[in-house]
mmCIF file of C-alpha atoms in Angstrom:
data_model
loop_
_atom_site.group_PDB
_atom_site.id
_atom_site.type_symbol
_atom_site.label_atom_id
_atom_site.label_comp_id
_atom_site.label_asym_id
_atom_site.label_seq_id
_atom_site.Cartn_x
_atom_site.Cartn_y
_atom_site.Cartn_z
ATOM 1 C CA UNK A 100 -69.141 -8.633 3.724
ATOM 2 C CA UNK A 101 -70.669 -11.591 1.162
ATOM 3 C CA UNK A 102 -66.992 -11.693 -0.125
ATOM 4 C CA UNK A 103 -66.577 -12.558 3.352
ATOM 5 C CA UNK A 104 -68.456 -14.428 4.204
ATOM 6 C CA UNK A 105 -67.808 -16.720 1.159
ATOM 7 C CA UNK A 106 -63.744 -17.086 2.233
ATOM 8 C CA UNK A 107 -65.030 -18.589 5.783
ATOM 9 C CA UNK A 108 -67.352 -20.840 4.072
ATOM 10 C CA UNK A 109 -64.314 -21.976 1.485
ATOM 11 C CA UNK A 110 -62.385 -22.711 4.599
ATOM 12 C CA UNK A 111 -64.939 -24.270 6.291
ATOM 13 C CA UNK A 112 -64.893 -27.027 3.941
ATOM 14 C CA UNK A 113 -68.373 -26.240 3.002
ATOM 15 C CA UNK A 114 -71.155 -24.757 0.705
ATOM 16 C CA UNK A 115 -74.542 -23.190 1.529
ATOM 17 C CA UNK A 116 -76.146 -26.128 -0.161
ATOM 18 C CA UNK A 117 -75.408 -30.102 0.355
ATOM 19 C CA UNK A 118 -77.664 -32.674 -1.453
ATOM 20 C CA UNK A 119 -77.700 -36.278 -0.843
ATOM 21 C CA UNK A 120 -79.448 -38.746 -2.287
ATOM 22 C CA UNK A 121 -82.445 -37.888 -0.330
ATOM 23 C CA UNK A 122 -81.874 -35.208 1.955
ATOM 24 C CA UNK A 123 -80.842 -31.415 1.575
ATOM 25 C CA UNK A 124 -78.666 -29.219 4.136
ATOM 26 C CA UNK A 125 -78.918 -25.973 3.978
ATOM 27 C CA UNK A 126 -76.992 -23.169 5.615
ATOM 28 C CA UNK A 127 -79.299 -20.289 7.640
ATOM 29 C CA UNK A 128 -76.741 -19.009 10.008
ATOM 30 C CA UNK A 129 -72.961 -19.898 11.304
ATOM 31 C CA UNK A 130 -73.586 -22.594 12.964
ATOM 32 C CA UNK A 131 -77.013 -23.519 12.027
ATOM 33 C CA UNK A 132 -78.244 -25.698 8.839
ATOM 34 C CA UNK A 133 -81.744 -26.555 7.797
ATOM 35 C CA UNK A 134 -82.273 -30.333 6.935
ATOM 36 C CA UNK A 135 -84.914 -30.963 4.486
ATOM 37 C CA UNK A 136 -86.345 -34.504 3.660
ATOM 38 C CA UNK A 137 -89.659 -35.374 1.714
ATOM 39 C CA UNK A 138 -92.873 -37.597 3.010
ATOM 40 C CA UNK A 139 -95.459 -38.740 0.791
ATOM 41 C CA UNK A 140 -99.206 -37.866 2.662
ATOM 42 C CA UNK A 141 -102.724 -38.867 0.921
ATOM 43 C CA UNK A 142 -103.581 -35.348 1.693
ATOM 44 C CA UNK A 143 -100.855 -33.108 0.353
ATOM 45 C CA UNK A 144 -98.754 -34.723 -2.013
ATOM 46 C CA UNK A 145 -95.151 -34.974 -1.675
ATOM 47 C CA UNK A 146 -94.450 -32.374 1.428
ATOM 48 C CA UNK A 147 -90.714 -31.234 1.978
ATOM 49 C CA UNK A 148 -90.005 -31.459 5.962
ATOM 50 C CA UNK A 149 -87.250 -29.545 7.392
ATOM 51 C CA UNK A 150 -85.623 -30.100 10.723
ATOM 52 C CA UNK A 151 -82.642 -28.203 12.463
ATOM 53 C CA UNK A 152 -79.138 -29.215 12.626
ATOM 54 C CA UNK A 153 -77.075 -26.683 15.770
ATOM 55 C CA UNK A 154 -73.181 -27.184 15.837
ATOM 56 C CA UNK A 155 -70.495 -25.466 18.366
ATOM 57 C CA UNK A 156 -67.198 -26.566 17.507
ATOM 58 C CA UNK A 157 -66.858 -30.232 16.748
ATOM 59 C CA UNK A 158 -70.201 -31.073 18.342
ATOM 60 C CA UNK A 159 -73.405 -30.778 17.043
ATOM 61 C CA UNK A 160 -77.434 -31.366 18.316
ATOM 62 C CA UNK A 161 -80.162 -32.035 15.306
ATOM 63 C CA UNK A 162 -83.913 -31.116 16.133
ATOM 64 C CA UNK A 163 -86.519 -33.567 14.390
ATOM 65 C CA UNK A 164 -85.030 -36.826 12.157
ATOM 66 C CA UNK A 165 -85.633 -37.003 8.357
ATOM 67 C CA UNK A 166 -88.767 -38.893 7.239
ATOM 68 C CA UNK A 167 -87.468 -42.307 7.136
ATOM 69 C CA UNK A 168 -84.176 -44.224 8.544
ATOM 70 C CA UNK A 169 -82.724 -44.173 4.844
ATOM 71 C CA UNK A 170 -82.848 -40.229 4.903
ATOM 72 C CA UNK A 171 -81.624 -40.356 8.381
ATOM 73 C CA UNK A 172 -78.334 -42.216 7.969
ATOM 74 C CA UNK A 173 -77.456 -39.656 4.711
ATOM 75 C CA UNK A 174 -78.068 -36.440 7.304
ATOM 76 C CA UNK A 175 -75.645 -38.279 9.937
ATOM 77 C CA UNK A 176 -73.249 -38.582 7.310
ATOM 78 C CA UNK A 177 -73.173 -35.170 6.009
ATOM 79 C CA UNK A 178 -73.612 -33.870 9.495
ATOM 80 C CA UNK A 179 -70.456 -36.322 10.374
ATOM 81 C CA UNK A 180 -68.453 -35.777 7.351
ATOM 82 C CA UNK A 181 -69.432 -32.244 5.567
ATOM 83 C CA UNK A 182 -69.910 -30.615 8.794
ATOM 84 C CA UNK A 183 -66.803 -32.992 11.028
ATOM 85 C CA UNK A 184 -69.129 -32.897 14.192
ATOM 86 C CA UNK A 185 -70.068 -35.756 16.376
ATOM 87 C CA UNK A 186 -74.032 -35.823 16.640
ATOM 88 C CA UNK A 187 -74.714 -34.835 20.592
ATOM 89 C CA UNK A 188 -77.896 -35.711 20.436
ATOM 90 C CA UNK A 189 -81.387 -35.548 18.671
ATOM 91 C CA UNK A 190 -84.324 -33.893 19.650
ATOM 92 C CA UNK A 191 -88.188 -35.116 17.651
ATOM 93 C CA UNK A 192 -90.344 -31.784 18.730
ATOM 94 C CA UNK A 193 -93.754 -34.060 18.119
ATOM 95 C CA UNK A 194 -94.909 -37.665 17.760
ATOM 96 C CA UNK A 195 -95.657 -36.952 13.856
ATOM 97 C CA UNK A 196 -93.307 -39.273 11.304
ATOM 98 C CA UNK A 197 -91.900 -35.629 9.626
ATOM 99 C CA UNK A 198 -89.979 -35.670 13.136
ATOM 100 C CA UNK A 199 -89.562 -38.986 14.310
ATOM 101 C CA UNK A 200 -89.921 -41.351 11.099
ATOM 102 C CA UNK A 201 -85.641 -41.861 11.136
ATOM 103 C CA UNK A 202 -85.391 -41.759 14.698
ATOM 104 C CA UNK A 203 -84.628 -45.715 14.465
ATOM 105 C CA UNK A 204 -81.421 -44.867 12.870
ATOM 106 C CA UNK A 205 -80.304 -42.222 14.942
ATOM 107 C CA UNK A 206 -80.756 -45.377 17.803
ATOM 108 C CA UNK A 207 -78.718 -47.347 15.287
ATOM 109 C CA UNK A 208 -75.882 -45.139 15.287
ATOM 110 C CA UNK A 209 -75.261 -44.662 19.251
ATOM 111 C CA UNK A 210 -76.836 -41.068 18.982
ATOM 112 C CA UNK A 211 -79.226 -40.495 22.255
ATOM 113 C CA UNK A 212 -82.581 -39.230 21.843
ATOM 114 C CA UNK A 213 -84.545 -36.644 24.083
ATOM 115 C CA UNK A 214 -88.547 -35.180 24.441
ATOM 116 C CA UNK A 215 -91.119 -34.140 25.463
ATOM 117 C CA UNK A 216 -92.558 -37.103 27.875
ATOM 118 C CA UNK A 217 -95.634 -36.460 26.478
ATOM 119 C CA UNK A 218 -93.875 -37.439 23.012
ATOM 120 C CA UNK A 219 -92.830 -40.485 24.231
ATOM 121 C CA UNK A 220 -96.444 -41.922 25.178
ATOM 122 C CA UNK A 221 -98.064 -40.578 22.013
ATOM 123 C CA UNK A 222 -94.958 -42.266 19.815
ATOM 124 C CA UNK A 223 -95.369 -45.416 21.512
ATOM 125 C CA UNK A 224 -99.297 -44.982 21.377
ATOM 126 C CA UNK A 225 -98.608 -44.738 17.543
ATOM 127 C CA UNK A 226 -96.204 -47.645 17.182
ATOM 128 C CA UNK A 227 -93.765 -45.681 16.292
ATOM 129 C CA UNK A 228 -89.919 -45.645 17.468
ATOM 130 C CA UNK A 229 -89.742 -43.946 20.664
ATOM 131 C CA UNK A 230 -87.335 -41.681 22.093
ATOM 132 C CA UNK A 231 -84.806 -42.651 24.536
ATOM 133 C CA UNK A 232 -85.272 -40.196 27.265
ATOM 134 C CA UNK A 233 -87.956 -37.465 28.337
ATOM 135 C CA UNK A 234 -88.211 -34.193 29.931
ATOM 136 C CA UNK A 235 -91.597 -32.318 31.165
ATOM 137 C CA UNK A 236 -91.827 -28.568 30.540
ATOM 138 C CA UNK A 237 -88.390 -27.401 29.387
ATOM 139 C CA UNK A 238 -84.806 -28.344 28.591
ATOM 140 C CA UNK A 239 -81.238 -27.262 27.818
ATOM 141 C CA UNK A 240 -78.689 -28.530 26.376
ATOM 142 C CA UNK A 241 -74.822 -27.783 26.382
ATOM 143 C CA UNK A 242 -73.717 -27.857 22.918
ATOM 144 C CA UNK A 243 -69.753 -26.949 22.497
ATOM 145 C CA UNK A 244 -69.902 -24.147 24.386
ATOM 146 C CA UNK A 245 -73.186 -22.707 23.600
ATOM 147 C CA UNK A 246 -76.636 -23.721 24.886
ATOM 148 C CA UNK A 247 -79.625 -24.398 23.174
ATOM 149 C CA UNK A 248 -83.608 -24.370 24.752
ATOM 150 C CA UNK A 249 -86.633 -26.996 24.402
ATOM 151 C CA UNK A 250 -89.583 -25.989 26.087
ATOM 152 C CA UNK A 251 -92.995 -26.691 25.619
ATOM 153 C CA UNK A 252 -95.285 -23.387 25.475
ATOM 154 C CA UNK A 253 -98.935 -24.925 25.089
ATOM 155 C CA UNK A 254 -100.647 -26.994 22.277
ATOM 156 C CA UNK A 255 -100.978 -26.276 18.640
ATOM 157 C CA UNK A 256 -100.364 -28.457 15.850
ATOM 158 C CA UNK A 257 -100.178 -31.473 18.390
ATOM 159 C CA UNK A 258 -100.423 -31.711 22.022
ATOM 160 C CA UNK A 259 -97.063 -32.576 22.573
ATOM 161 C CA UNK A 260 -95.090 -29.957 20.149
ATOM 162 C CA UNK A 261 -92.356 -28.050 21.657
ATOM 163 C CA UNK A 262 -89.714 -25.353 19.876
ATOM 164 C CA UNK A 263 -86.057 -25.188 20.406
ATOM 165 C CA UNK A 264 -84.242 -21.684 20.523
ATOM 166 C CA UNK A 265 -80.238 -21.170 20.381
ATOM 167 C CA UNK A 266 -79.936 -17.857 21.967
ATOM 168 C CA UNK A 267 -76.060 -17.515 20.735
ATOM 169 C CA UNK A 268 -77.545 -16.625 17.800
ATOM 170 C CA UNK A 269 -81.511 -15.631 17.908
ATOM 171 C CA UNK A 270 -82.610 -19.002 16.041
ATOM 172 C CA UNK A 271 -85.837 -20.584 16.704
ATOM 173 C CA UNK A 272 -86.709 -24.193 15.362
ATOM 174 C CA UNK A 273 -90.647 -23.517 15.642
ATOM 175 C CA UNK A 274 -91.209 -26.979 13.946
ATOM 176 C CA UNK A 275 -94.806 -27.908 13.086
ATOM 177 C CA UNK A 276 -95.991 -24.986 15.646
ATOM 178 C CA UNK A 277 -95.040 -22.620 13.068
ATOM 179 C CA UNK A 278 -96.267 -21.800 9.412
ATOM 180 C CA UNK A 279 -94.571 -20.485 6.397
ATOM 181 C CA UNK A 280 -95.323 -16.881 5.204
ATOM 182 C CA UNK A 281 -98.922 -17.486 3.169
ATOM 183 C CA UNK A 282 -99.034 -21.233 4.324
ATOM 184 C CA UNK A 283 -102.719 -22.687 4.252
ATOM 185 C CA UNK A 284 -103.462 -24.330 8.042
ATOM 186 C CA UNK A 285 -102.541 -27.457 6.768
ATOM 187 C CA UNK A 286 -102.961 -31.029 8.448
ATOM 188 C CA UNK A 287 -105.066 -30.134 11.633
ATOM 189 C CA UNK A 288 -105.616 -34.149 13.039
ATOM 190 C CA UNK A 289 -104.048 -34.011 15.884
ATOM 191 C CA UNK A 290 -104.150 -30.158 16.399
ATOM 192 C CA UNK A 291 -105.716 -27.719 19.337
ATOM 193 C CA UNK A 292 -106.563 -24.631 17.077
ATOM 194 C CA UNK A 293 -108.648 -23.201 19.997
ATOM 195 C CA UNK A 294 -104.892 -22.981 22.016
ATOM 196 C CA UNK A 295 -102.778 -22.500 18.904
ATOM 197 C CA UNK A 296 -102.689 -18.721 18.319
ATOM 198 C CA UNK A 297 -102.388 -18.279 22.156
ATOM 199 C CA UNK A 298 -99.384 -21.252 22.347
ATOM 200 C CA UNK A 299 -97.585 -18.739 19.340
ATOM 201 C CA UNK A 300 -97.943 -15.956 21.293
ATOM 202 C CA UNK A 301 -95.996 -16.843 24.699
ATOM 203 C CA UNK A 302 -93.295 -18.388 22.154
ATOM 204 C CA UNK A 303 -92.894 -14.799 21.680
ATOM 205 C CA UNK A 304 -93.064 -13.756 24.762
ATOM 206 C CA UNK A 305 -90.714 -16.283 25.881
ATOM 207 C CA UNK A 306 -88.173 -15.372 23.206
ATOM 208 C CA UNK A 307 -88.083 -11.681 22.455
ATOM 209 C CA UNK A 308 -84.921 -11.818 20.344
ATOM 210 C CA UNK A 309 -85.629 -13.915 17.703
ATOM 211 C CA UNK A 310 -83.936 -13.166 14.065
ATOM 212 C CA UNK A 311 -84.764 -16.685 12.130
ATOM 213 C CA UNK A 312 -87.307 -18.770 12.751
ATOM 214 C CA UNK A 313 -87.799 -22.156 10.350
ATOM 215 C CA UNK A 314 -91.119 -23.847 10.187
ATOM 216 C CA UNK A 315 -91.828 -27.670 9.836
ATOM 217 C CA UNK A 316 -92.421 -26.761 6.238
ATOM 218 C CA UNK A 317 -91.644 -24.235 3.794
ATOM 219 C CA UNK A 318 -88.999 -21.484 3.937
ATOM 220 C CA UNK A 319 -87.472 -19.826 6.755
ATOM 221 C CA UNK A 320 -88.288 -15.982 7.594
ATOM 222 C CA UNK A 321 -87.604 -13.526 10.566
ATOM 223 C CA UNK A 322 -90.340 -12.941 13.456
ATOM 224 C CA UNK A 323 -92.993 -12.197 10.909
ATOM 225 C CA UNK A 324 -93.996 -15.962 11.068
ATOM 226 C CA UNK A 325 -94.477 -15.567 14.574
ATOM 227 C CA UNK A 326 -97.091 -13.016 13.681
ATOM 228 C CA UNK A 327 -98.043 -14.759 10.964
ATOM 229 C CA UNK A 328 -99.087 -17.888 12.666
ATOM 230 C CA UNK A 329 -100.575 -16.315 15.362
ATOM 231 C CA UNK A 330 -103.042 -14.579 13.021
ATOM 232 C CA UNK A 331 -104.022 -17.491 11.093
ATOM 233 C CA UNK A 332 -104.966 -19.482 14.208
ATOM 234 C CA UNK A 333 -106.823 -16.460 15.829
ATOM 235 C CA UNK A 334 -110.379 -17.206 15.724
ATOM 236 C CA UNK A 335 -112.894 -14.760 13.923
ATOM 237 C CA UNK A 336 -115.886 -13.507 15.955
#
């Protein structure tokens, strides 16, 4: 099966791992590839941010932009040229800069932008580029053939955080909502951590069949960060 597995990727044109200059795309699943970019916080050093990248075919969608436009225009270029798809469109799953801070070059490039409408106030609250169009509660998207699912399940990290889901096959892009296997709470600014736990929990509910599920940071895991995250925000009588 790995012997397999490594023919399709040979004639696929591609490896498990592509580095640019500042941005690395990583394979989790056929048609899905984990984009990580860096940001430089006060707080916690130099944090590694990943964001989703979902192709069908010749067409592909990213959830949340690289850090900064400079990151951004490498990840349309590999997305473009290493993975021959034409960007559909791009999806920031909160206001924060880890999913929004390239967004201006995604604009650059002709690529439409979609979010949460609360997203769009708190982004141009923040002076920050905002995205071109909003939905309210949930959204989905044709990509090739497939689908994929936005919805927004209840606060956590921010107000406005949603997760995206590609049921063809059992991915969930949990972004910031979601935390790494041993992750610390981390940056809790803008956060609800009296809804969080409860928020994880009907992301759950709402997607039974989930296999992978990547995180906002850190490495990518099965349900267990589901679990995970809903135990760290649980509150302690």
């Amino acid at each position: 099966m790995e012997v397999f597995k490594t023919i399709i990727l040979l004639l696929l044109g591609f490896t498990p791992f592509i580095q640019a200059q500042k941005v690395l795309l990583k394979q989790l699943s056929e048609n899905t590839f984990i984009h990580t970019s860096y940001l430089q916080t006060d707080d916690f050093g130099h944090v590694p941010c990943n964001g989703l990248v979902v192709r069908n075919g010749k067409q592909a969608l990213i959830f949340d932009t690289p850090t900064d436009d400079q990151s951004a225009k490498e990840l349309i270029r590999l997305v473009q040229d290493s993975l021959h798809c034409k960007i559909m469109t791009v999806i920031p799953t909160h206001f924060h800069n880890d999913c929004l801070g390239g967004l201006r070059a995604f604009h650059e490039a002709g690529i439409p932008s979609v979010a949460n409408e609360l997203t769009l106030e708190l982004a141009k609250n923040s002076g920050s580029e905002v995205p071109k169009n909003g939905f309210r509660d949930s959204l989905t998207l044709e990509i090739g053939r497939e689908k994929v699912v936005i919805k927004f399940l209840g606060q956590g990290h921010t107000r406005d955080n949603v997760v995206g889901y590609f049921p063809s096959e059992d991915v969930l892009f949990g972004g910031c909502l979601m935390k790494e296997l041993g992750a610390s709470k981390g940056y809790l600014g803008d956060a609800n951590v009296d809804e969080w736990s409860a928020t994880v929990k009907k992301v759950k509910k709402e997607f039974p069949r989930v296999k992978r599920v990547v995180p906002g940071h850190g490495e990518a895991g099965d349900s267990s960060l589901l679990d995970y995250t809903q135990k760290l925000f649980t509150k302690q009588n």
